[in-house]
N, CA, C and O atoms as a CHARMM CRD file, in Angstrom:
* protein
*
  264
    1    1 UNK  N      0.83300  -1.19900   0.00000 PROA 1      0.00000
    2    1 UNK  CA     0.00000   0.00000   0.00000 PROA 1      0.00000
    3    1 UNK  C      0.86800   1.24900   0.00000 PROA 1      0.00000
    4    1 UNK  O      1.98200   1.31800   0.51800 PROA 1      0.00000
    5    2 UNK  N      0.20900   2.27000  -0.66400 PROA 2      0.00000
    6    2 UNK  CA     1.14000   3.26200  -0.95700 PROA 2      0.00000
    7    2 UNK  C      1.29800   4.17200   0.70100 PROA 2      0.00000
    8    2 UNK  O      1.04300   3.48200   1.68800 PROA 2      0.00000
    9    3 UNK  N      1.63000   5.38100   0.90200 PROA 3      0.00000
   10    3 UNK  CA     1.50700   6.03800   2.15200 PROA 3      0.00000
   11    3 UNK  C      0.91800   7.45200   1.62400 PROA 3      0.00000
   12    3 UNK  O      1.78500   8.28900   1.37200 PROA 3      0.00000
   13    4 UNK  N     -0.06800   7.73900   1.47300 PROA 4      0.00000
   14    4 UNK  CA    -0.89800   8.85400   1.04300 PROA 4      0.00000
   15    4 UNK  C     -1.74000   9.03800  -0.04700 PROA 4      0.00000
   16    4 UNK  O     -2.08500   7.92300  -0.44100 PROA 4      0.00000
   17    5 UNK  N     -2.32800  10.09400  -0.84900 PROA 5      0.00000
   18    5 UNK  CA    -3.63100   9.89400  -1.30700 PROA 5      0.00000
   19    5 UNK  C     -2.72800   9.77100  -2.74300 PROA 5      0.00000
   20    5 UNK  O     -1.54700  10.08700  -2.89100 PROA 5      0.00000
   21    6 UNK  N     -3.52900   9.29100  -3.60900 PROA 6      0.00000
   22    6 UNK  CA    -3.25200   8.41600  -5.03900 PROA 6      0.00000
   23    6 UNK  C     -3.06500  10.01700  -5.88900 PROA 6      0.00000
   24    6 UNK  O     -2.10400  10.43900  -6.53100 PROA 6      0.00000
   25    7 UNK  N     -4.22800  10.57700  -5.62500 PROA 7      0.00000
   26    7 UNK  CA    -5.07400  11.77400  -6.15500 PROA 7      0.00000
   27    7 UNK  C     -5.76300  12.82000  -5.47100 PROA 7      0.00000
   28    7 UNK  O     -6.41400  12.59200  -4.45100 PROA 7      0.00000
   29    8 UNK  N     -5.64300  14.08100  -6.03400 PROA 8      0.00000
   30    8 UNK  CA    -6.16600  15.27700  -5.09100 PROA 8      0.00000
   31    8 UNK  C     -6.64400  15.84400  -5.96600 PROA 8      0.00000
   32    8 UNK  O     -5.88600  15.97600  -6.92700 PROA 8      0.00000
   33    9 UNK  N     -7.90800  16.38700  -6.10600 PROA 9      0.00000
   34    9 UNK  CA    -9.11300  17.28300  -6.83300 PROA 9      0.00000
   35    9 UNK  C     -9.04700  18.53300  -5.53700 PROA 9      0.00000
   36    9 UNK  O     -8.94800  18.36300  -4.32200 PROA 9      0.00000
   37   10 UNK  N     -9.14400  19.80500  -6.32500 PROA 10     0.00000
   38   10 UNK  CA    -9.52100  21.16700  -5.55800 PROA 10     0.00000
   39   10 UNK  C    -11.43100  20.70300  -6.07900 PROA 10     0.00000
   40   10 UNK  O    -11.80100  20.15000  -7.11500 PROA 10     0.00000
   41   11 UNK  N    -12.30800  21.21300  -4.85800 PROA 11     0.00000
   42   11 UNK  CA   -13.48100  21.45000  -5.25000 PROA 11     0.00000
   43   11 UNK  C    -13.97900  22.61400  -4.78600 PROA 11     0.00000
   44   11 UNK  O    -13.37800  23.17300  -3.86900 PROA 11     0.00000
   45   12 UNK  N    -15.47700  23.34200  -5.47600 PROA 12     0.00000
   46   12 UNK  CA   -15.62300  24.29600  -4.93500 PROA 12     0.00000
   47   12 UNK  C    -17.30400  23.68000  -5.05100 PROA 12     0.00000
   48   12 UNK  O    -17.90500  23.37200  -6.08000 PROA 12     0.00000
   49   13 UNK  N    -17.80600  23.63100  -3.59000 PROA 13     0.00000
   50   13 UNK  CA   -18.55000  22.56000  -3.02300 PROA 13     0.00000
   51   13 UNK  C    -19.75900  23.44000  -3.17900 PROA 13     0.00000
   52   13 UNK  O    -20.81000  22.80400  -3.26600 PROA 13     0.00000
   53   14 UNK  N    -19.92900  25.49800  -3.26600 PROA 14     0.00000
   54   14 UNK  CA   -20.92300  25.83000  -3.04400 PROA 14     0.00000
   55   14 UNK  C    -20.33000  27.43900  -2.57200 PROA 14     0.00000
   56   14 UNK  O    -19.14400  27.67100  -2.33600 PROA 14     0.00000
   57   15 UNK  N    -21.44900  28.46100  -2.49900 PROA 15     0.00000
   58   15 UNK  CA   -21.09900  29.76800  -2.32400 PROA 15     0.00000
   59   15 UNK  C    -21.74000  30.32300  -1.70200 PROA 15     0.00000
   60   15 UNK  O    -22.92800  30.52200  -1.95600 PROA 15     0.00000
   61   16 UNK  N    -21.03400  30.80700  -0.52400 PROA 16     0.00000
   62   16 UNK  CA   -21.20800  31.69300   0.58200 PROA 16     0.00000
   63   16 UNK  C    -21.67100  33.44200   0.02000 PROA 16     0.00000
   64   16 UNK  O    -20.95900  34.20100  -0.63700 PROA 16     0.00000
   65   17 UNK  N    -23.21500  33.72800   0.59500 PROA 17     0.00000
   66   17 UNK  CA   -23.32200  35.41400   0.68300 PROA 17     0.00000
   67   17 UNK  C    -22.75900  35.69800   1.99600 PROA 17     0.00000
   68   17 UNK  O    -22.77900  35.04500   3.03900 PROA 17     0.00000
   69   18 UNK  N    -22.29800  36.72200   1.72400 PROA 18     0.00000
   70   18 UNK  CA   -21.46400  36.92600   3.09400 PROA 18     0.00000
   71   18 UNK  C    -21.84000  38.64000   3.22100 PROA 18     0.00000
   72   18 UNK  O    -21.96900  39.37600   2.24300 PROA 18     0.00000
   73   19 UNK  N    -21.98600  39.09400   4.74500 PROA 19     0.00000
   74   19 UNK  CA   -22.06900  40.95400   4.56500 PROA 19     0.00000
   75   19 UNK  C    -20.88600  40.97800   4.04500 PROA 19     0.00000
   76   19 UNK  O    -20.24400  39.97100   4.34400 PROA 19     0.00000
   77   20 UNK  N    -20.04600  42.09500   3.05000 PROA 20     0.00000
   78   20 UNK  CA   -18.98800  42.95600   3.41400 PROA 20     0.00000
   79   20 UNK  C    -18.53500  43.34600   4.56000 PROA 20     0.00000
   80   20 UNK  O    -17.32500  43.34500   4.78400 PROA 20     0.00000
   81   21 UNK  N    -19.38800  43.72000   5.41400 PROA 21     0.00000
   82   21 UNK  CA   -18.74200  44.30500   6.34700 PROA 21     0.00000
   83   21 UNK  C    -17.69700  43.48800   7.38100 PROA 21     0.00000
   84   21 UNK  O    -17.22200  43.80800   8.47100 PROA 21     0.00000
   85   22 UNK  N    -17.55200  42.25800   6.52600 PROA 22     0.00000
   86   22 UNK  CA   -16.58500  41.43500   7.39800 PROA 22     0.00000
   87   22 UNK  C    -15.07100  42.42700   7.01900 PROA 22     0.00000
   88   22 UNK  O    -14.37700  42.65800   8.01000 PROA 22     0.00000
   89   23 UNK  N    -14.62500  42.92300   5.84300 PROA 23     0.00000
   90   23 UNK  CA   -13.86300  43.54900   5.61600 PROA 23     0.00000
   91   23 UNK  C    -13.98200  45.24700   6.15600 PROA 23     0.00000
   92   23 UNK  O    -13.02500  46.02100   6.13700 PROA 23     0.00000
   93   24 UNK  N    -15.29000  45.58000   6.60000 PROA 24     0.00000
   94   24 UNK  CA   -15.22800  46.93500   7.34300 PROA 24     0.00000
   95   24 UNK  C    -16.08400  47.89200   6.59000 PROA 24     0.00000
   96   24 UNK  O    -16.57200  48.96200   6.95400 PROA 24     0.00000
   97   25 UNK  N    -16.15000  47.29200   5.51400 PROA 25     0.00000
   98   25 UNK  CA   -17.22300  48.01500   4.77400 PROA 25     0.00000
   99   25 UNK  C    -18.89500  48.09000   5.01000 PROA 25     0.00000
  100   25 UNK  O    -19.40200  47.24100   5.74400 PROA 25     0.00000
  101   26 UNK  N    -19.75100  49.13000   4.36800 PROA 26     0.00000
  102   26 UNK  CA   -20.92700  49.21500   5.13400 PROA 26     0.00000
  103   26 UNK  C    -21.90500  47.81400   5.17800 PROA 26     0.00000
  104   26 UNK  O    -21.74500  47.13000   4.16700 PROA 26     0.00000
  105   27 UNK  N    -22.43800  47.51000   5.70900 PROA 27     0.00000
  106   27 UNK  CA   -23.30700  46.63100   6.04600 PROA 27     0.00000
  107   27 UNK  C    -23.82500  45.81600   5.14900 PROA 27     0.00000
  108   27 UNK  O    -23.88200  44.58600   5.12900 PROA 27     0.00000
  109   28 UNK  N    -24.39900  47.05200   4.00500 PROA 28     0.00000
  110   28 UNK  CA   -25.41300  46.90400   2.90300 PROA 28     0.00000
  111   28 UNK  C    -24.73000  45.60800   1.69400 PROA 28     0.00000
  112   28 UNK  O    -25.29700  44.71100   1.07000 PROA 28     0.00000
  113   29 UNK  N    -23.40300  46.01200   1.75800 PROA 29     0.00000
  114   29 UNK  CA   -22.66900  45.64700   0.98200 PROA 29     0.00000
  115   29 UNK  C    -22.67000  43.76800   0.87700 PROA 29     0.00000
  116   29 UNK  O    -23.16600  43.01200   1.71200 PROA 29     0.00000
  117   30 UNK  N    -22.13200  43.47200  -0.09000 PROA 30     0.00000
  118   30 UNK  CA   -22.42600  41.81900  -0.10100 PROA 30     0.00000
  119   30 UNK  C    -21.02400  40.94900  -0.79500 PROA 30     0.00000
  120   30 UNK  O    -20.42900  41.29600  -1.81500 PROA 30     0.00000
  121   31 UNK  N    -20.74500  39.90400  -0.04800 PROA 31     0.00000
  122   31 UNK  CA   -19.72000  39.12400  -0.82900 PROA 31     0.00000
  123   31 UNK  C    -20.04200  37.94400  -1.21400 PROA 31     0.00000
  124   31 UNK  O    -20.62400  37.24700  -0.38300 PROA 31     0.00000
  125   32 UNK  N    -19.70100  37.23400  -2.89600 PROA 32     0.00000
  126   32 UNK  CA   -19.69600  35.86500  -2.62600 PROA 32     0.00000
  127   32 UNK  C    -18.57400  35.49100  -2.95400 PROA 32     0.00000
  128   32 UNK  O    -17.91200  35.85900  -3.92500 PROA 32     0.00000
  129   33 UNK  N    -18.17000  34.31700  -1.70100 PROA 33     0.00000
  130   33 UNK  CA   -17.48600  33.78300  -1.85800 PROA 33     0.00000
  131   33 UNK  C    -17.47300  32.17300  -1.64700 PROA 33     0.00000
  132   33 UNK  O    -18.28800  31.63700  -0.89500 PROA 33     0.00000
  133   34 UNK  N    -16.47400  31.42600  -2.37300 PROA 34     0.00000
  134   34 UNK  CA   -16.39600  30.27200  -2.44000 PROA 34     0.00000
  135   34 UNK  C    -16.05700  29.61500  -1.07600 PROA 34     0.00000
  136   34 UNK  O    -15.22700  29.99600  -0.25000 PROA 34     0.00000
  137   35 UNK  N    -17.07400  28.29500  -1.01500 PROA 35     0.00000
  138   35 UNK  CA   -16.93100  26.57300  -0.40800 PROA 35     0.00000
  139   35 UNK  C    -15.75000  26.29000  -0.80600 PROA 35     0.00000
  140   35 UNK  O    -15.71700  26.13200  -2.02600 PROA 35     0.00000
  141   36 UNK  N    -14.49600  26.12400  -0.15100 PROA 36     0.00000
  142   36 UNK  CA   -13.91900  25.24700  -1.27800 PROA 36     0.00000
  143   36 UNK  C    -13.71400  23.94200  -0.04800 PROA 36     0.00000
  144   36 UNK  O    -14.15300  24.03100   1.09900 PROA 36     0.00000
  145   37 UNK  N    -12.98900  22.81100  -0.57100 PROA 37     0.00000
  146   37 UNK  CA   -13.22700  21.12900  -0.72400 PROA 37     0.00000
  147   37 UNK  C    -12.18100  20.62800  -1.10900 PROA 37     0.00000
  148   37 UNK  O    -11.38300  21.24500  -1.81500 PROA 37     0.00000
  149   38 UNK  N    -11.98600  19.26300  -0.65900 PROA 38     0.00000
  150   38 UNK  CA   -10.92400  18.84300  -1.38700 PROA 38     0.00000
  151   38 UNK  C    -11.09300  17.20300  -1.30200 PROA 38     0.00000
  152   38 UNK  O    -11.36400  16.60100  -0.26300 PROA 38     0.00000
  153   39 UNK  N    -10.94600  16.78200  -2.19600 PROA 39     0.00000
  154   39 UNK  CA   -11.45600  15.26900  -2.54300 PROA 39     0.00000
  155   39 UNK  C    -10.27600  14.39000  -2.81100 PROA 39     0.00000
  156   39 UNK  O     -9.46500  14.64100  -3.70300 PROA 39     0.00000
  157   40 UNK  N    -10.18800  13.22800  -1.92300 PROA 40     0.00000
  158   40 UNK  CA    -8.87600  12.57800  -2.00600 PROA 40     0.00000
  159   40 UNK  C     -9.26600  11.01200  -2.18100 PROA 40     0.00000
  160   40 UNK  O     -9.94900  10.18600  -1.57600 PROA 40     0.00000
  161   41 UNK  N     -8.36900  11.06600  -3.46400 PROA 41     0.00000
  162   41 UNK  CA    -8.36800   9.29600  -3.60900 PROA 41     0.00000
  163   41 UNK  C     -7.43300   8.32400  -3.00900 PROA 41     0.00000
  164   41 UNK  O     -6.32000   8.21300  -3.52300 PROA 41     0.00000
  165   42 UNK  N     -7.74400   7.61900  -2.00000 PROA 42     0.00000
  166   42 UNK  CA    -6.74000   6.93800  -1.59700 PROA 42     0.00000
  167   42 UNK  C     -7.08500   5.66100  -1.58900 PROA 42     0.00000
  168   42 UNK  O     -8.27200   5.43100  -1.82000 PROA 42     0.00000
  169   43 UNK  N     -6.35400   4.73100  -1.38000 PROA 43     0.00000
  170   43 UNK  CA    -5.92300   3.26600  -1.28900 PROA 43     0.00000
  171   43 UNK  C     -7.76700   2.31500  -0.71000 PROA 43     0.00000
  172   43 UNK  O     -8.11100   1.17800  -1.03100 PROA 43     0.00000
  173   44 UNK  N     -8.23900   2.91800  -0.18400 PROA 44     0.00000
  174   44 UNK  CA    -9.33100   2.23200   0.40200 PROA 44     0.00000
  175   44 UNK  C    -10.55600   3.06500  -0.20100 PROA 44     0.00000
  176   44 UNK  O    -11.65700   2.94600   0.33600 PROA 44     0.00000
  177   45 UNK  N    -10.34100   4.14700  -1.62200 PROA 45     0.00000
  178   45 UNK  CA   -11.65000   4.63800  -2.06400 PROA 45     0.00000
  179   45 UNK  C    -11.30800   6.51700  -1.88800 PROA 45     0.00000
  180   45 UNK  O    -10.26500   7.17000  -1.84600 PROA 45     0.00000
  181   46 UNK  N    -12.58700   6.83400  -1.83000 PROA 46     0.00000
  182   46 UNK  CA   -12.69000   8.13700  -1.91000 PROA 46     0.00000
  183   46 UNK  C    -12.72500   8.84400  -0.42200 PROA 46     0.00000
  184   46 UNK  O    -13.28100   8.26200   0.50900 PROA 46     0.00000
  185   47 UNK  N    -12.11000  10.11600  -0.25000 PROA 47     0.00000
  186   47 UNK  CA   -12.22400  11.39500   1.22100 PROA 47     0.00000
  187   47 UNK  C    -12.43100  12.60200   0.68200 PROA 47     0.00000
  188   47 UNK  O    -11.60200  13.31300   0.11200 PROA 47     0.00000
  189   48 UNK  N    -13.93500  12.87700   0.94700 PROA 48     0.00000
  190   48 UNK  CA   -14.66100  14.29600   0.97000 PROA 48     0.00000
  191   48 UNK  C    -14.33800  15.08500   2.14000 PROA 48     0.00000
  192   48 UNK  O    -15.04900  14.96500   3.13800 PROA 48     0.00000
  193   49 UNK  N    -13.11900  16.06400   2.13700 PROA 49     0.00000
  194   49 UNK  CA   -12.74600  17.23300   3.28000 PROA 49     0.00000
  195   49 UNK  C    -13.96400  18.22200   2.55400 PROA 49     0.00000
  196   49 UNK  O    -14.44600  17.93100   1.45900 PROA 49     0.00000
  197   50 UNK  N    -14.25500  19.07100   3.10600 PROA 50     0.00000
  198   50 UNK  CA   -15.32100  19.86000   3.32900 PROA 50     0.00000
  199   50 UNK  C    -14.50900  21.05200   4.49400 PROA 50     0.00000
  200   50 UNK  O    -15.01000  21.29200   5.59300 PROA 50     0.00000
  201   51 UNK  N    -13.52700  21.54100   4.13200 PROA 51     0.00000
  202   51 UNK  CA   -12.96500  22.77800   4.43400 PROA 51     0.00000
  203   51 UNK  C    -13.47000  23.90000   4.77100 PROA 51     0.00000
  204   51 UNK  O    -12.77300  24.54000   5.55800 PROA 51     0.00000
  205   52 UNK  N    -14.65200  24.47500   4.38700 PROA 52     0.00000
  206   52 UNK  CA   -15.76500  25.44900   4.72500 PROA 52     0.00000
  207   52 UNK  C    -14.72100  26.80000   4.15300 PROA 52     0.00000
  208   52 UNK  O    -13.67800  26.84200   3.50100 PROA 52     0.00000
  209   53 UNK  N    -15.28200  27.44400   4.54400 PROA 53     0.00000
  210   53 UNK  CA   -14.45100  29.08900   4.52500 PROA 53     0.00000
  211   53 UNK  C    -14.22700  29.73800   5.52300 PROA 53     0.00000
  212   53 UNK  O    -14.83000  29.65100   6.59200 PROA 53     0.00000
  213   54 UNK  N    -13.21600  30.54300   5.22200 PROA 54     0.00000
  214   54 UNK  CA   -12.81000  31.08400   6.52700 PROA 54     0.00000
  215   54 UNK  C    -12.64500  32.72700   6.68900 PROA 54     0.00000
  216   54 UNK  O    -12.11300  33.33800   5.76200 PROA 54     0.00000
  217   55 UNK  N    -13.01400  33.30500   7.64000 PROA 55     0.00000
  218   55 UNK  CA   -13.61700  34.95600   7.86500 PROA 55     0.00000
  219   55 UNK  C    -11.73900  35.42100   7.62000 PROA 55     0.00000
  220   55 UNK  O    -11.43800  36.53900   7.20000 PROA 55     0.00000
  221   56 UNK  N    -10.92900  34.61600   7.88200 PROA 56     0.00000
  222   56 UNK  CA    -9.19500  35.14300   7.79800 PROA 56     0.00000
  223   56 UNK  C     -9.16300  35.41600   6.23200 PROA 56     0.00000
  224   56 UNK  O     -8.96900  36.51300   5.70900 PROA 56     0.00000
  225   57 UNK  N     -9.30000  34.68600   5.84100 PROA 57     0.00000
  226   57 UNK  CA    -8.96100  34.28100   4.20900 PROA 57     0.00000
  227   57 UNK  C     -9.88500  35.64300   3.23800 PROA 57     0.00000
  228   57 UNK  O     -9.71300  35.98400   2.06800 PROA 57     0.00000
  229   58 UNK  N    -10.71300  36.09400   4.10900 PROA 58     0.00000
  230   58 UNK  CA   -11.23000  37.12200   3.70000 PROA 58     0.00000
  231   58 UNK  C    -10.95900  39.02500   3.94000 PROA 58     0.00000
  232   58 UNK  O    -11.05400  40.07600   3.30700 PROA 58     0.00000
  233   59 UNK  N    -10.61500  38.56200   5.16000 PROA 59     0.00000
  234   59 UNK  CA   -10.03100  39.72100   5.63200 PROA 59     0.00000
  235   59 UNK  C     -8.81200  39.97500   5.50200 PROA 59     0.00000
  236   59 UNK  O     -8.52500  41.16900   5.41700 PROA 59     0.00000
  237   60 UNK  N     -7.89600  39.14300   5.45200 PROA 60     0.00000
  238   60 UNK  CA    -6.61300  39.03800   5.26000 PROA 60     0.00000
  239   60 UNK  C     -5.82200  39.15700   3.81000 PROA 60     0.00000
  240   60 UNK  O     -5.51000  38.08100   3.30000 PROA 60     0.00000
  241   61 UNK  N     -5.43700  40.47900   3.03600 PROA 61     0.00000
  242   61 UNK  CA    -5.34700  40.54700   1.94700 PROA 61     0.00000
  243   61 UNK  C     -4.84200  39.30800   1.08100 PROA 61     0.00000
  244   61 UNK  O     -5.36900  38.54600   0.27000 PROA 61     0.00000
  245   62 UNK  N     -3.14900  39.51600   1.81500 PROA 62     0.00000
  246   62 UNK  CA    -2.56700  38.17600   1.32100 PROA 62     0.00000
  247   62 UNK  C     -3.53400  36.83500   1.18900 PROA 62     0.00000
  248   62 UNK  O     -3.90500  36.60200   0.03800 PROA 62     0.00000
  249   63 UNK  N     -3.86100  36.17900   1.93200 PROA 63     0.00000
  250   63 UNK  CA    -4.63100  34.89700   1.67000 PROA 63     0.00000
  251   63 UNK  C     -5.62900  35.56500   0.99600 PROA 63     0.00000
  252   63 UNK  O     -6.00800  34.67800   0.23200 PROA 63     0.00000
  253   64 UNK  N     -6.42600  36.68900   0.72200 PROA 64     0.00000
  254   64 UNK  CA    -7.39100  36.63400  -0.43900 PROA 64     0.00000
  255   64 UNK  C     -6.95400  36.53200  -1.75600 PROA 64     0.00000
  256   64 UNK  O     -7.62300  36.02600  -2.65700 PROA 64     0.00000
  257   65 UNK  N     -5.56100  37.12400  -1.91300 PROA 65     0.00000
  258   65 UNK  CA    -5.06700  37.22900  -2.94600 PROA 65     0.00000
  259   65 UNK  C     -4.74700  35.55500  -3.81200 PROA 65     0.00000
  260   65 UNK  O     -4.60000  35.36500  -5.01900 PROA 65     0.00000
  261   66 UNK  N     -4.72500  34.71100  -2.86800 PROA 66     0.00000
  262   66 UNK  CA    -4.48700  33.43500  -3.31800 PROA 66     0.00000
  263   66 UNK  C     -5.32100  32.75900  -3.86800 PROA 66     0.00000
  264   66 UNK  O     -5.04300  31.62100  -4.24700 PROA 66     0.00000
């Protein structure tokens, strides 16, 4: 048996409305942003991670930028 996944898929599972104002902006304002996921094939079949999103990754230029 090997020691880790065979195969790795990025998924994007679904999309978050989010206020803006997580970034500071007015209220009214609206974001969507991505579910993302990650689907791994390994030795005994398939692993659905379900990663969710995260309020950093949004606020945080650098990681938005990614």
């Amino acid at each position: 048996m090997g020691a880790g996944p065979r195969r790795v898929m990025l998924l994007t599972l679904g999309w978050e409305d989010l206020p803006r104002s997580v970034e500071g902006a007015p209220g009214h304002e609206r974001l969507r942003e991505p579910v993302p996921g990650v689907l791994l094939e390994c030795d005994g079949g398939w692993l659905l991670l379900d990663t969710g999103f995260s309020t950093a990754q949004i606020t945080d230029p650098a990681l938005r930028r990614r």
